[in-house]
Tab-separated table of C-alpha atoms in Angstrom:
chain	number	residue	atom	x	y	z
A	1384	MET	CA	0.000	0.000	0.000
A	1385	SER	CA	1.321	3.431	-0.906
A	1386	ASP	CA	2.346	6.162	1.503
A	1387	ALA	CA	-0.568	7.681	3.456
A	1388	ALA	CA	0.141	11.171	2.105
A	1389	THR	CA	-0.466	10.053	-1.484
A	1390	TYR	CA	-2.881	7.161	-0.962
A	1391	SER	CA	-6.337	7.641	-2.457
A	1392	VAL	CA	-9.233	5.533	-1.187
A	1393	PRO	CA	-10.967	3.685	-4.026
A	1394	PHE	CA	-14.626	2.698	-4.292
A	1395	TRP	CA	-15.919	-0.832	-4.668
A	1396	ILE	CA	-17.890	-1.259	-7.915
A	1397	ASN	CA	-18.736	-4.632	-9.439
A	1398	GLY	CA	-16.389	-6.469	-7.106
A	1399	GLU	CA	-13.316	-4.406	-7.973
A	1400	GLU	CA	-11.556	-1.363	-6.598
A	1401	TYR	CA	-12.599	1.651	-8.644
A	1402	HIS	CA	-10.620	4.894	-8.691
A	1403	ALA	CA	-12.755	7.950	-9.355
A	1404	GLU	CA	-11.307	10.841	-11.307
A	1405	LYS	CA	-12.535	13.433	-8.824
A	1406	GLN	CA	-10.942	13.394	-5.351
A	1407	TYR	CA	-10.894	15.268	-2.047
A	1408	ASN	CA	-8.683	15.375	1.050
A	1409	VAL	CA	-9.722	13.387	4.125
A	1410	ILE	CA	-8.929	15.466	7.213
A	1411	SER	CA	-7.921	13.898	10.514
A	1412	PRO	CA	-9.869	15.216	13.541
A	1413	VAL	CA	-6.768	14.386	15.581
A	1414	THR	CA	-4.255	16.542	13.682
A	1415	GLY	CA	-6.447	18.738	11.509
A	1416	LYS	CA	-4.324	17.706	8.514
A	1417	ALA	CA	-5.004	15.576	5.446
A	1418	ILE	CA	-4.214	11.919	6.119
A	1419	HIS	CA	-5.043	10.665	2.614
A	1420	ARG	CA	-7.286	11.379	-0.320
A	1421	SER	CA	-10.484	9.726	-1.429
A	1422	GLY	CA	-12.451	9.357	-4.583
A	1423	ALA	CA	-15.433	11.699	-4.836
A	1424	ALA	CA	-18.337	10.255	-6.777
A	1425	CYS	CA	-19.776	11.984	-9.816
A	1426	ASP	CA	-22.889	11.017	-11.777
A	1427	VAL	CA	-20.957	8.587	-13.983
A	1428	ASP	CA	-19.670	6.733	-10.909
A	1429	VAL	CA	-23.168	6.580	-9.429
A	1430	ASN	CA	-24.578	5.044	-12.593
A	1431	LYS	CA	-21.818	2.443	-12.750
A	1432	ALA	CA	-22.456	1.410	-9.155
A	1433	VAL	CA	-26.220	1.135	-9.605
A	1434	GLU	CA	-25.880	-0.745	-12.889
A	1435	ALA	CA	-23.464	-3.225	-11.290
A	1436	ALA	CA	-25.851	-3.825	-8.395
A	1437	ASP	CA	-28.800	-4.210	-10.774
A	1438	ARG	CA	-26.975	-6.821	-12.857
A	1439	ALA	CA	-25.844	-8.745	-9.794
A	1440	PHE	CA	-29.379	-8.831	-8.376
A	1441	LYS	CA	-30.568	-11.089	-11.179
A	1442	THR	CA	-28.331	-13.904	-9.962
A	1443	TRP	CA	-27.886	-13.081	-6.256
A	1444	LYS	CA	-31.624	-13.294	-5.576
A	1445	LYS	CA	-31.514	-16.911	-6.759
A	1446	THR	CA	-28.664	-18.034	-4.507
A	1447	LEU	CA	-29.406	-20.562	-1.809
A	1448	PRO	CA	-29.507	-19.416	1.820
A	1449	LYS	CA	-26.540	-21.638	2.664
A	1450	GLU	CA	-24.426	-19.882	0.017
A	1451	ARG	CA	-25.135	-16.510	1.580
A	1452	ARG	CA	-24.641	-17.938	5.064
A	1453	ASP	CA	-21.170	-19.238	4.210
A	1454	VAL	CA	-20.091	-15.787	3.005
A	1455	PHE	CA	-21.221	-14.161	6.257
A	1456	LEU	CA	-19.551	-16.770	8.453
A	1457	LYS	CA	-16.308	-16.318	6.517
A	1458	ALA	CA	-16.628	-12.542	6.904
A	1459	ALA	CA	-16.868	-12.980	10.692
A	1460	GLU	CA	-13.512	-14.783	10.660
A	1461	ILE	CA	-11.948	-12.022	8.556
A	1462	PHE	CA	-13.218	-9.256	10.840
A	1463	GLU	CA	-11.448	-10.998	13.709
A	1464	ARG	CA	-8.216	-11.603	11.774
A	1465	ARG	CA	-8.001	-8.032	10.415
A	1466	LYS	CA	-9.185	-6.379	13.629
A	1467	GLU	CA	-6.070	-4.264	14.209
A	1468	GLU	CA	-5.838	-3.026	10.603
A	1469	LEU	CA	-9.539	-2.154	10.363
A	1470	GLY	CA	-9.492	-0.502	13.781
A	1471	ASP	CA	-6.570	1.697	12.691
A	1472	TYR	CA	-8.629	3.058	9.775
A	1473	MET	CA	-11.451	4.067	12.107
A	1474	MET	CA	-9.113	5.632	14.662
A	1475	GLN	CA	-7.256	7.674	12.033
A	1476	GLU	CA	-10.365	8.980	10.287
A	1477	THR	CA	-12.783	9.558	13.183
A	1478	GLY	CA	-10.459	10.048	16.165
A	1479	ALA	CA	-12.043	7.103	17.971
A	1480	PRO	CA	-10.107	5.445	20.816
A	1481	ARG	CA	-8.973	1.854	20.331
A	1482	GLN	CA	-11.648	0.520	22.707
A	1483	TRP	CA	-14.456	2.041	20.629
A	1484	ALA	CA	-12.947	0.745	17.385
A	1485	ASP	CA	-12.565	-2.748	18.863
A	1486	PHE	CA	-16.154	-2.643	20.134
A	1487	ASN	CA	-17.377	-1.685	16.655
A	1488	LEU	CA	-15.523	-4.572	15.068
A	1489	GLY	CA	-16.735	-7.026	17.699
A	1490	VAL	CA	-20.344	-6.060	17.006
A	1491	ALA	CA	-19.725	-6.282	13.235
A	1492	LYS	CA	-18.441	-9.825	13.697
A	1493	ASP	CA	-21.486	-10.705	15.828
A	1494	PHE	CA	-23.810	-9.339	13.153
A	1495	CYS	CA	-22.240	-11.674	10.594
A	1496	LEU	CA	-22.639	-14.675	12.886
A	1497	ASP	CA	-26.205	-13.727	13.804
A	1498	ILE	CA	-27.359	-13.244	10.236
A	1499	GLY	CA	-25.654	-16.464	9.208
A	1500	GLY	CA	-27.883	-18.343	11.619
A	1501	ARG	CA	-30.993	-16.284	10.859
A	1502	ILE	CA	-30.912	-16.397	7.074
A	1503	ARG	CA	-33.336	-19.303	6.723
A	1504	THR	CA	-36.062	-17.598	8.755
A	1505	LEU	CA	-37.738	-15.813	5.840
A	1506	GLU	CA	-40.835	-17.843	5.084
A	1507	GLY	CA	-44.072	-17.480	3.171
A	1508	THR	CA	-47.512	-18.930	3.899
A	1509	ILE	CA	-50.226	-20.969	2.183
A	1510	PRO	CA	-53.560	-19.474	3.242
A	1511	THR	CA	-56.995	-21.039	2.885
A	1512	THR	CA	-58.983	-19.254	0.176
A	1513	ALA	CA	-62.730	-18.642	-0.125
A	1514	ASP	CA	-62.954	-20.790	-3.268
A	1515	PRO	CA	-62.025	-24.469	-2.743
A	1516	GLU	CA	-60.978	-24.636	-6.386
A	1517	THR	CA	-58.425	-21.878	-5.904
A	1518	GLY	CA	-55.079	-22.204	-4.169
A	1519	ALA	CA	-52.816	-19.401	-3.002
A	1520	MET	CA	-49.250	-18.787	-1.876
A	1521	ILE	CA	-47.895	-15.745	-0.066
A	1522	ILE	CA	-44.194	-15.431	-0.803
A	1523	LYS	CA	-41.481	-13.036	0.329
A	1524	GLU	CA	-39.182	-11.643	-2.335
A	1525	PRO	CA	-36.303	-9.122	-2.242
A	1526	PHE	CA	-36.811	-5.581	-3.502
A	1527	GLY	CA	-33.764	-5.304	-5.749
A	1528	VAL	CA	-31.087	-2.638	-5.366
A	1529	ILE	CA	-30.928	-1.074	-1.894
A	1530	LEU	CA	-29.304	2.285	-1.133
A	1531	ALA	CA	-27.681	2.249	2.313
A	1532	ILE	CA	-26.461	5.531	3.832
A	1533	ALA	CA	-24.286	5.109	6.924
A	1534	PRO	CA	-22.574	7.684	9.190
A	1535	TRP	CA	-19.076	7.991	10.673
A	1536	ASN	CA	-19.655	7.770	14.439
A	1537	ALA	CA	-19.931	3.959	14.667
A	1538	PRO	CA	-18.984	3.109	11.092
A	1539	TYR	CA	-18.524	-0.639	11.326
A	1540	ILE	CA	-21.704	-1.214	13.337
A	1541	LEU	CA	-23.926	1.179	11.403
A	1542	GLY	CA	-22.273	0.416	8.079
A	1543	ILE	CA	-22.617	-3.352	8.323
A	1544	ARG	CA	-26.217	-3.381	9.515
A	1545	SER	CA	-27.205	-1.061	6.660
A	1546	VAL	CA	-26.185	-3.636	4.041
A	1547	LEU	CA	-26.033	-7.036	5.761
A	1548	PHE	CA	-29.758	-7.584	6.290
A	1549	PRO	CA	-30.706	-6.433	2.762
A	1550	ILE	CA	-28.037	-8.667	1.198
A	1551	ALA	CA	-29.038	-11.627	3.372
A	1552	ALA	CA	-32.612	-11.236	2.108
A	1553	GLY	CA	-31.445	-11.455	-1.529
A	1554	ASN	CA	-31.066	-7.781	-2.408
A	1555	THR	CA	-27.937	-6.094	-3.702
A	1556	ALA	CA	-26.659	-2.887	-2.158
A	1557	ILE	CA	-24.865	0.381	-2.662
A	1558	LEU	CA	-23.232	1.660	0.514
A	1559	LYS	CA	-22.952	5.430	0.417
A	1560	GLY	CA	-20.359	5.842	3.125
A	1561	SER	CA	-19.552	8.930	5.129
A	1562	GLU	CA	-17.068	11.267	3.505
A	1563	ALA	CA	-15.390	11.545	6.920
A	1564	CYS	CA	-14.249	7.898	6.910
A	1565	PRO	CA	-14.000	6.485	3.375
A	1566	ARG	CA	-11.122	4.140	4.159
A	1567	THR	CA	-13.091	2.662	7.034
A	1568	MET	CA	-16.036	2.004	4.713
A	1569	TRP	CA	-13.653	0.612	2.078
A	1570	GLY	CA	-12.265	-1.745	4.740
A	1571	LEU	CA	-15.727	-2.954	5.713
A	1572	CYS	CA	-16.606	-3.803	2.107
A	1573	SER	CA	-13.201	-5.400	1.500
A	1574	VAL	CA	-14.017	-7.973	4.183
A	1575	PHE	CA	-17.049	-9.215	2.268
A	1576	HIS	CA	-15.225	-9.330	-1.050
A	1577	GLU	CA	-12.441	-11.314	0.592
A	1578	ALA	CA	-15.122	-13.619	2.020
A	1579	GLY	CA	-16.341	-14.435	-1.487
A	1580	LEU	CA	-19.302	-12.111	-1.994
A	1581	PRO	CA	-20.013	-12.107	-5.761
A	1582	ALA	CA	-19.178	-9.061	-7.855
A	1583	GLY	CA	-21.768	-6.295	-7.759
A	1584	VAL	CA	-23.681	-7.525	-4.700
A	1585	LEU	CA	-22.074	-4.873	-2.468
A	1586	ASN	CA	-20.862	-1.624	-4.002
A	1587	MET	CA	-19.453	1.331	-2.108
A	1588	LEU	CA	-18.840	4.969	-2.910
A	1589	VAL	CA	-18.491	8.312	-1.170
A	1590	HIS	CA	-18.770	11.892	-2.369
A	1591	SER	CA	-17.207	15.195	-1.413
A	1592	PRO	CA	-19.136	17.196	1.219
A	1593	GLN	CA	-20.255	19.826	-1.270
A	1594	ASP	CA	-21.686	17.199	-3.648
A	1595	ALA	CA	-23.826	15.497	-0.987
A	1596	PRO	CA	-27.243	16.932	-2.001
A	1597	ARG	CA	-26.903	16.179	-5.711
A	1598	ILE	CA	-25.339	12.714	-5.461
A	1599	THR	CA	-27.797	11.593	-2.788
A	1600	ALA	CA	-30.787	12.857	-4.770
A	1601	ASN	CA	-29.570	11.114	-7.926
A	1602	LEU	CA	-29.089	7.820	-6.120
A	1603	ILE	CA	-32.563	7.929	-4.574
A	1604	ALA	CA	-34.162	8.881	-7.895
A	1605	HIS	CA	-32.420	6.176	-9.928
A	1606	PRO	CA	-35.110	3.766	-11.236
A	1607	ALA	CA	-33.106	0.668	-10.228
A	1608	VAL	CA	-32.930	1.722	-6.556
A	1609	LYS	CA	-35.972	0.220	-4.822
A	1610	LYS	CA	-35.566	1.034	-1.112
A	1611	ILE	CA	-33.365	3.246	1.071
A	1612	ASN	CA	-32.075	3.114	4.605
A	1613	PHE	CA	-30.462	6.064	6.353
A	1614	THR	CA	-28.843	6.454	9.749
A	1615	GLY	CA	-27.972	10.009	10.743
A	1616	SER	CA	-29.367	13.314	11.917
A	1617	THR	CA	-33.062	14.070	11.996
A	1618	GLY	CA	-32.506	17.142	9.820
A	1619	VAL	CA	-30.952	15.136	6.996
A	1620	GLY	CA	-33.449	12.330	7.614
A	1621	ARG	CA	-36.284	14.696	6.777
A	1622	ILE	CA	-34.600	15.422	3.433
A	1623	ILE	CA	-34.054	11.719	2.712
A	1624	GLY	CA	-37.667	10.974	3.608
A	1625	ARG	CA	-38.936	13.761	1.343
A	1626	LEU	CA	-36.808	12.605	-1.605
A	1627	ALA	CA	-37.916	9.013	-1.116
A	1628	GLY	CA	-41.536	10.110	-0.932
A	1629	GLU	CA	-41.253	12.121	-4.125
A	1630	ASN	CA	-39.967	8.990	-5.851
A	1631	LEU	CA	-42.519	6.702	-4.144
A	1632	LYS	CA	-39.840	4.548	-2.556
A	1633	PRO	CA	-39.934	3.028	0.927
A	1634	VAL	CA	-37.311	4.117	3.417
A	1635	LEU	CA	-36.025	3.037	6.839
A	1636	LEU	CA	-34.795	5.900	9.009
A	1637	GLU	CA	-32.815	5.755	12.260
A	1638	LEU	CA	-32.274	9.355	13.290
A	1639	GLY	CA	-31.248	11.553	16.199
A	1640	GLY	CA	-32.079	11.253	19.869
A	1641	LYS	CA	-32.392	13.116	23.144
A	1642	ALA	CA	-32.336	10.091	25.409
A	1643	PRO	CA	-33.635	10.526	28.978
A	1644	ALA	CA	-32.486	8.459	31.955
A	1645	ILE	CA	-34.854	8.431	34.937
A	1646	VAL	CA	-33.160	7.787	38.293
A	1647	TRP	CA	-35.865	6.944	40.846
A	1648	GLU	CA	-35.540	7.253	44.621
A	1649	ASP	CA	-35.047	3.482	45.110
A	1650	ALA	CA	-32.372	3.134	42.421
A	1651	ASP	CA	-28.976	1.562	43.007
A	1652	LEU	CA	-27.213	4.921	42.789
A	1653	ASP	CA	-23.744	3.485	42.186
A	1654	LYS	CA	-25.025	1.527	39.214
A	1655	ALA	CA	-27.121	4.427	37.960
A	1656	ALA	CA	-24.225	6.869	38.187
A	1657	PHE	CA	-21.837	4.550	36.355
A	1658	GLN	CA	-24.328	3.659	33.610
A	1659	CYS	CA	-25.368	7.289	33.105
A	1660	ALA	CA	-21.722	8.356	32.839
A	1661	LEU	CA	-21.052	5.724	30.190
A	1662	GLY	CA	-24.277	6.510	28.364
A	1663	ALA	CA	-23.549	10.235	28.287
A	1664	PHE	CA	-19.863	10.290	27.359
A	1665	LEU	CA	-19.005	7.093	25.488
A	1666	ASN	CA	-17.390	8.092	22.176
A	1667	SER	CA	-17.491	11.713	23.375
A	1668	GLY	CA	-21.294	11.607	23.350
A	1669	GLN	CA	-21.282	11.132	19.573
A	1670	ILE	CA	-23.886	8.365	19.574
A	1671	CYS	CA	-27.536	8.802	18.631
A	1672	MET	CA	-28.477	6.811	21.762
A	1673	SER	CA	-26.324	8.902	24.133
A	1674	THR	CA	-27.860	9.921	27.460
A	1675	GLU	CA	-28.670	13.623	27.091
A	1676	ARG	CA	-31.040	14.232	30.019
A	1677	ILE	CA	-30.796	12.694	33.496
A	1678	LEU	CA	-33.997	13.025	35.524
A	1679	VAL	CA	-33.236	12.417	39.211
A	1680	HIS	CA	-35.724	12.033	42.058
A	1681	LYS	CA	-35.564	14.915	44.515
A	1682	LYS	CA	-34.918	12.643	47.514
A	1683	VAL	CA	-31.677	11.204	46.093
A	1684	LYS	CA	-30.503	13.968	43.798
A	1685	ALA	CA	-27.769	15.331	46.086
A	1686	GLU	CA	-26.313	11.877	46.650
A	1687	PHE	CA	-26.587	10.983	42.976
A	1688	GLU	CA	-24.755	14.151	41.976
A	1689	LYS	CA	-21.733	13.129	44.068
A	1690	LYS	CA	-21.721	9.593	42.731
A	1691	PHE	CA	-22.222	10.742	39.155
A	1692	VAL	CA	-19.323	13.210	39.336
A	1693	GLY	CA	-17.193	10.439	40.815
A	1694	ALA	CA	-18.158	8.013	38.041
A	1695	VAL	CA	-17.435	10.525	35.272
A	1696	ASP	CA	-14.088	11.351	36.828
A	1697	GLN	CA	-13.227	7.683	37.311
A	1698	ILE	CA	-14.021	6.715	33.722
A	1699	PHE	CA	-13.057	9.817	31.757
A	1700	GLY	CA	-11.191	12.193	34.032
A	1701	SER	CA	-7.743	10.579	34.139
A	1702	ALA	CA	-6.936	10.742	30.428
A	1703	PRO	CA	-4.015	13.110	29.706
A	1704	ASP	CA	-5.746	14.509	26.617
A	1705	ALA	CA	-9.362	15.477	26.153
A	1706	PRO	CA	-11.461	13.172	23.957
A	1707	ILE	CA	-11.734	13.992	20.258
A	1708	LEU	CA	-14.889	15.077	18.434
A	1709	ILE	CA	-15.275	14.755	14.690
A	1710	ASN	CA	-14.783	18.471	14.017
A	1711	GLY	CA	-14.505	21.882	15.621
A	1712	ALA	CA	-18.148	22.697	14.849
A	1713	ALA	CA	-19.282	19.919	17.214
A	1714	VAL	CA	-17.202	21.383	20.029
A	1715	ALA	CA	-18.504	24.890	19.319
A	1716	LYS	CA	-22.107	23.635	19.368
A	1717	ASN	CA	-21.700	21.974	22.765
A	1718	LYS	CA	-19.980	25.002	24.263
A	1719	ALA	CA	-22.774	27.240	22.995
A	1720	LEU	CA	-25.419	24.989	24.585
A	1721	ILE	CA	-23.532	25.038	27.876
A	1722	LYS	CA	-23.086	28.819	27.792
A	1723	ASP	CA	-26.802	29.287	27.157
A	1724	ALA	CA	-27.713	26.944	30.031
A	1725	LEU	CA	-25.410	28.734	32.465
A	1726	SER	CA	-26.863	32.097	31.458
A	1727	LYS	CA	-30.371	30.843	32.280
A	1728	GLY	CA	-29.773	29.540	35.785
A	1729	GLY	CA	-27.911	26.299	35.162
A	1730	GLU	CA	-24.933	25.378	37.315
A	1731	LEU	CA	-21.686	23.715	36.321
A	1732	LEU	CA	-21.544	20.401	38.198
A	1733	TYR	CA	-18.514	18.955	36.412
A	1734	GLY	CA	-15.982	20.040	33.806
A	1735	ASP	CA	-14.712	23.278	32.341
A	1736	PRO	CA	-16.153	24.282	28.960
A	1737	ASP	CA	-13.553	27.060	28.670
A	1738	ALA	CA	-10.557	24.756	29.111
A	1739	VAL	CA	-7.908	25.274	26.439
A	1740	GLU	CA	-7.111	21.982	24.722
A	1741	LYS	CA	-4.491	20.945	22.197
A	1742	SER	CA	-6.882	21.358	19.271
A	1743	ASP	CA	-10.335	22.724	18.520
A	1744	THR	CA	-11.690	19.186	18.131
A	1745	ARG	CA	-11.048	18.200	21.765
A	1746	MET	CA	-13.460	18.647	24.650
A	1747	ARG	CA	-13.793	17.036	28.081
A	1748	PRO	CA	-17.117	15.979	29.640
A	1749	VAL	CA	-19.310	18.753	31.044
A	1750	VAL	CA	-22.311	18.250	33.340
A	1751	ILE	CA	-24.954	20.944	33.742
A	1752	ASN	CA	-27.057	20.893	36.910
A	1753	LYS	CA	-30.438	22.536	37.583
A	1754	ALA	CA	-31.436	22.430	33.937
A	1755	SER	CA	-34.817	23.791	32.859
A	1756	LYS	CA	-37.140	23.996	29.851
A	1757	GLU	CA	-36.009	27.518	28.993
A	1758	MET	CA	-32.533	26.308	28.016
A	1759	GLU	CA	-31.616	25.317	24.468
A	1760	ILE	CA	-30.011	22.130	25.784
A	1761	TYR	CA	-33.479	20.982	26.910
A	1762	GLN	CA	-34.600	20.292	23.325
A	1763	THR	CA	-31.438	20.348	21.192
A	1764	GLU	CA	-29.492	17.139	20.604
A	1765	SER	CA	-25.942	17.975	21.675
A	1766	PHE	CA	-24.291	14.920	20.074
A	1767	GLY	CA	-21.266	15.664	22.183
A	1768	PRO	CA	-19.793	15.481	25.709
A	1769	SER	CA	-22.424	17.458	27.591
A	1770	VAL	CA	-25.355	16.268	29.678
A	1771	ALA	CA	-27.989	18.015	31.810
A	1772	LEU	CA	-29.528	17.020	35.165
A	1773	TYR	CA	-33.170	17.693	36.080
A	1774	GLU	CA	-34.966	17.287	39.396
A	1775	ILE	CA	-38.222	15.301	39.482
A	1776	GLU	CA	-40.593	14.231	42.256
A	1777	THR	CA	-43.492	12.320	40.670
A	1778	GLU	CA	-43.862	9.730	37.939
A	1779	GLU	CA	-46.060	12.121	36.009
A	1780	GLU	CA	-43.399	14.821	36.120
A	1781	ALA	CA	-40.712	12.379	35.008
A	1782	LEU	CA	-42.789	11.196	32.047
A	1783	GLU	CA	-43.709	14.739	31.066
A	1784	ILE	CA	-40.038	15.731	30.758
A	1785	ALA	CA	-38.964	12.417	29.222
A	1786	ASN	CA	-41.559	12.723	26.462
A	1787	ASP	CA	-41.283	16.490	25.984
A	1788	THR	CA	-39.080	16.246	22.898
A	1789	GLU	CA	-39.490	15.530	19.221
A	1790	TYR	CA	-37.074	12.610	19.551
A	1791	GLY	CA	-37.875	9.074	20.641
A	1792	LEU	CA	-34.968	6.705	20.051
A	1793	THR	CA	-34.027	5.216	23.424
A	1794	SER	CA	-34.259	5.794	27.180
A	1795	ALA	CA	-33.330	4.322	30.551
A	1796	VAL	CA	-34.972	3.852	33.942
A	1797	PHE	CA	-33.149	3.070	37.186
A	1798	THR	CA	-35.276	1.522	39.907
A	1799	GLU	CA	-35.296	-1.606	42.081
A	1800	ASP	CA	-39.064	-1.947	41.595
A	1801	LEU	CA	-39.609	-3.863	38.364
A	1802	ARG	CA	-43.296	-2.947	38.344
A	1803	ARG	CA	-42.420	0.737	38.377
A	1804	GLY	CA	-39.745	0.195	35.740
A	1805	LEU	CA	-42.199	-1.531	33.426
A	1806	ARG	CA	-44.812	1.145	34.123
A	1807	PHE	CA	-42.329	3.796	32.981
A	1808	ALA	CA	-41.267	1.662	30.026
A	1809	LYS	CA	-44.819	1.446	28.708
A	1810	GLU	CA	-45.312	5.216	28.881
A	1811	ILE	CA	-41.988	6.548	27.576
A	1812	GLU	CA	-42.259	7.335	23.869
A	1813	THR	CA	-39.059	5.710	22.620
A	1814	GLY	CA	-38.159	2.720	20.479
A	1815	ALA	CA	-36.324	1.121	23.398
A	1816	VAL	CA	-36.317	1.450	27.188
A	1817	HIS	CA	-33.476	-0.061	29.215
A	1818	ILE	CA	-34.206	-0.766	32.872
A	1819	ASN	CA	-31.100	-0.462	35.071
A	1820	SER	CA	-28.669	-0.075	32.174
A	1821	MET	CA	-27.499	2.788	29.986
A	1822	THR	CA	-29.389	4.234	27.045
A	1823	VAL	CA	-26.686	3.073	24.600
A	1824	HIS	CA	-27.608	-0.477	23.612
A	1825	ASP	CA	-27.704	-2.055	20.153
A	1826	GLU	CA	-27.194	-5.724	19.332
A	1827	SER	CA	-28.172	-8.054	16.517
A	1828	ALA	CA	-30.679	-9.982	18.671
A	1829	LEU	CA	-32.811	-6.889	19.426
A	1830	PRO	CA	-34.872	-4.751	17.021
A	1831	HIS	CA	-33.443	-1.250	16.814
A	1832	GLY	CA	-35.171	1.944	15.737
A	1833	GLY	CA	-37.042	4.956	16.998
A	1834	ALA	CA	-40.350	6.731	17.437
A	1835	LYS	CA	-41.438	10.252	16.527
A	1836	ALA	CA	-38.625	12.255	14.874
A	1837	SER	CA	-36.098	9.529	15.637
A	1838	GLY	CA	-37.329	7.648	12.594
A	1839	TYR	CA	-39.291	4.539	11.651
A	1840	GLY	CA	-38.606	0.964	10.647
A	1841	ARG	CA	-36.292	-1.444	12.439
A	1842	PHE	CA	-32.827	-2.865	11.985
A	1843	ASN	CA	-31.713	-6.261	13.383
A	1844	THR	CA	-33.442	-9.602	14.128
A	1845	ALA	CA	-36.144	-11.229	12.006
A	1846	THR	CA	-37.928	-7.862	12.039
A	1847	GLY	CA	-34.908	-6.311	10.365
A	1848	MET	CA	-34.813	-9.102	7.789
A	1849	GLY	CA	-38.478	-8.498	7.076
A	1850	GLU	CA	-37.740	-4.866	6.182
A	1851	TRP	CA	-35.942	-6.056	3.034
A	1852	VAL	CA	-38.552	-8.312	1.458
A	1853	ARG	CA	-41.941	-7.492	0.046
A	1854	THR	CA	-45.027	-9.669	0.044
A	1855	LYS	CA	-46.354	-11.209	-3.177
A	1856	THR	CA	-49.658	-13.059	-3.508
A	1857	ILE	CA	-49.895	-15.904	-6.059
A	1858	THR	CA	-53.172	-17.684	-6.767
A	1859	TYR	CA	-53.806	-20.694	-8.967
A	1860	LYS	CA	-56.710	-22.857	-10.060
A	1861	PHE	CA	-56.678	-26.584	-9.325
């Protein structure tokens, strides 16, 4: 492989590395300098990728489940063998620590193993018809070419789930990777090609930031593209949903969040503090499921505050350098939210938002106490290392604050009373509720998706497989 300064990340089109004529520099959030270049898709590249996927669909849809299974099981082995190399790509491009990169790759491996065992679960039915002389079959068939749009913050997890379930169901896919981490996305796709995935089944491209609207619109509008999935911000999700609607194409959206964690008076406060700290600041808070609001019962709030500060300091406070965010704009956004909260009566419980770090992409955890509805941080997803604490006294008050947001991805409840925990879980308007564990939780065995402005549709499990087949009715006369 050539020197990093001159290396240009290729696409994957029709089973081969494809070097686009147009390129852009990939900037490291760690150094602020270009670490390599990447191809930047133009309309010609888009058409080649879609045409390759369309051709491959004609044969891939006819492959036996065991053939697909064997590819996924082989891919799991390769993810494990190439763990260090693939992790390095993610660390260089996104600034992720080794632990987060390793976690991503572990989950990617588990996805391959899970789908390998789940691939035979797609079944049709033979219903009884009104006419005894007529028979019927209800079959499940793949859509065709799927457009998968995956972000940078957990690229192996979110990238693999965006294409693995569609491919397992017999579709072919185009992975439109994040321009922030093209080499990471290239690495993900290289695993499947090494595992024996046929040419054209999985294609990958990225575009330059300024070309995002046009390239995305052209991909969605292409007649061969039959369904789209997108993981990312709610703002961009609205655009994707509108474009899909204009082209009468179904779409699965997993969008932003403002996850609440309710800490009740009977909670194990040590556990709650530790889980809330992890949920708020894992990957610098750059996770759609991150804990953004902690609602603490009045009777235990003072004690929880001490334990929470201790947990944050224990987990994140000893690092010599502040954690890295993807860009300076993310740091500026979080500092602005904190400044606004402090100007409206909030108190600084932990951290120093004015600390001078080595670069403008670094920021340490900050905890705002005595938060209120008047503050911008109450409604705005920070997607960074800041979290706000609220005081509650009744279940009704807790639910009012928990649900008082356009988002509805995930949430947490800490209580030793399972009946109360389940009562909260039924009333919180989120796609998942985790009792006595952090809001960040995604695994192949559990359906994953949101409510309200956090999107619709589900990844993972048999439900996730079902997203990528459509129902066809066939009748026949005896």
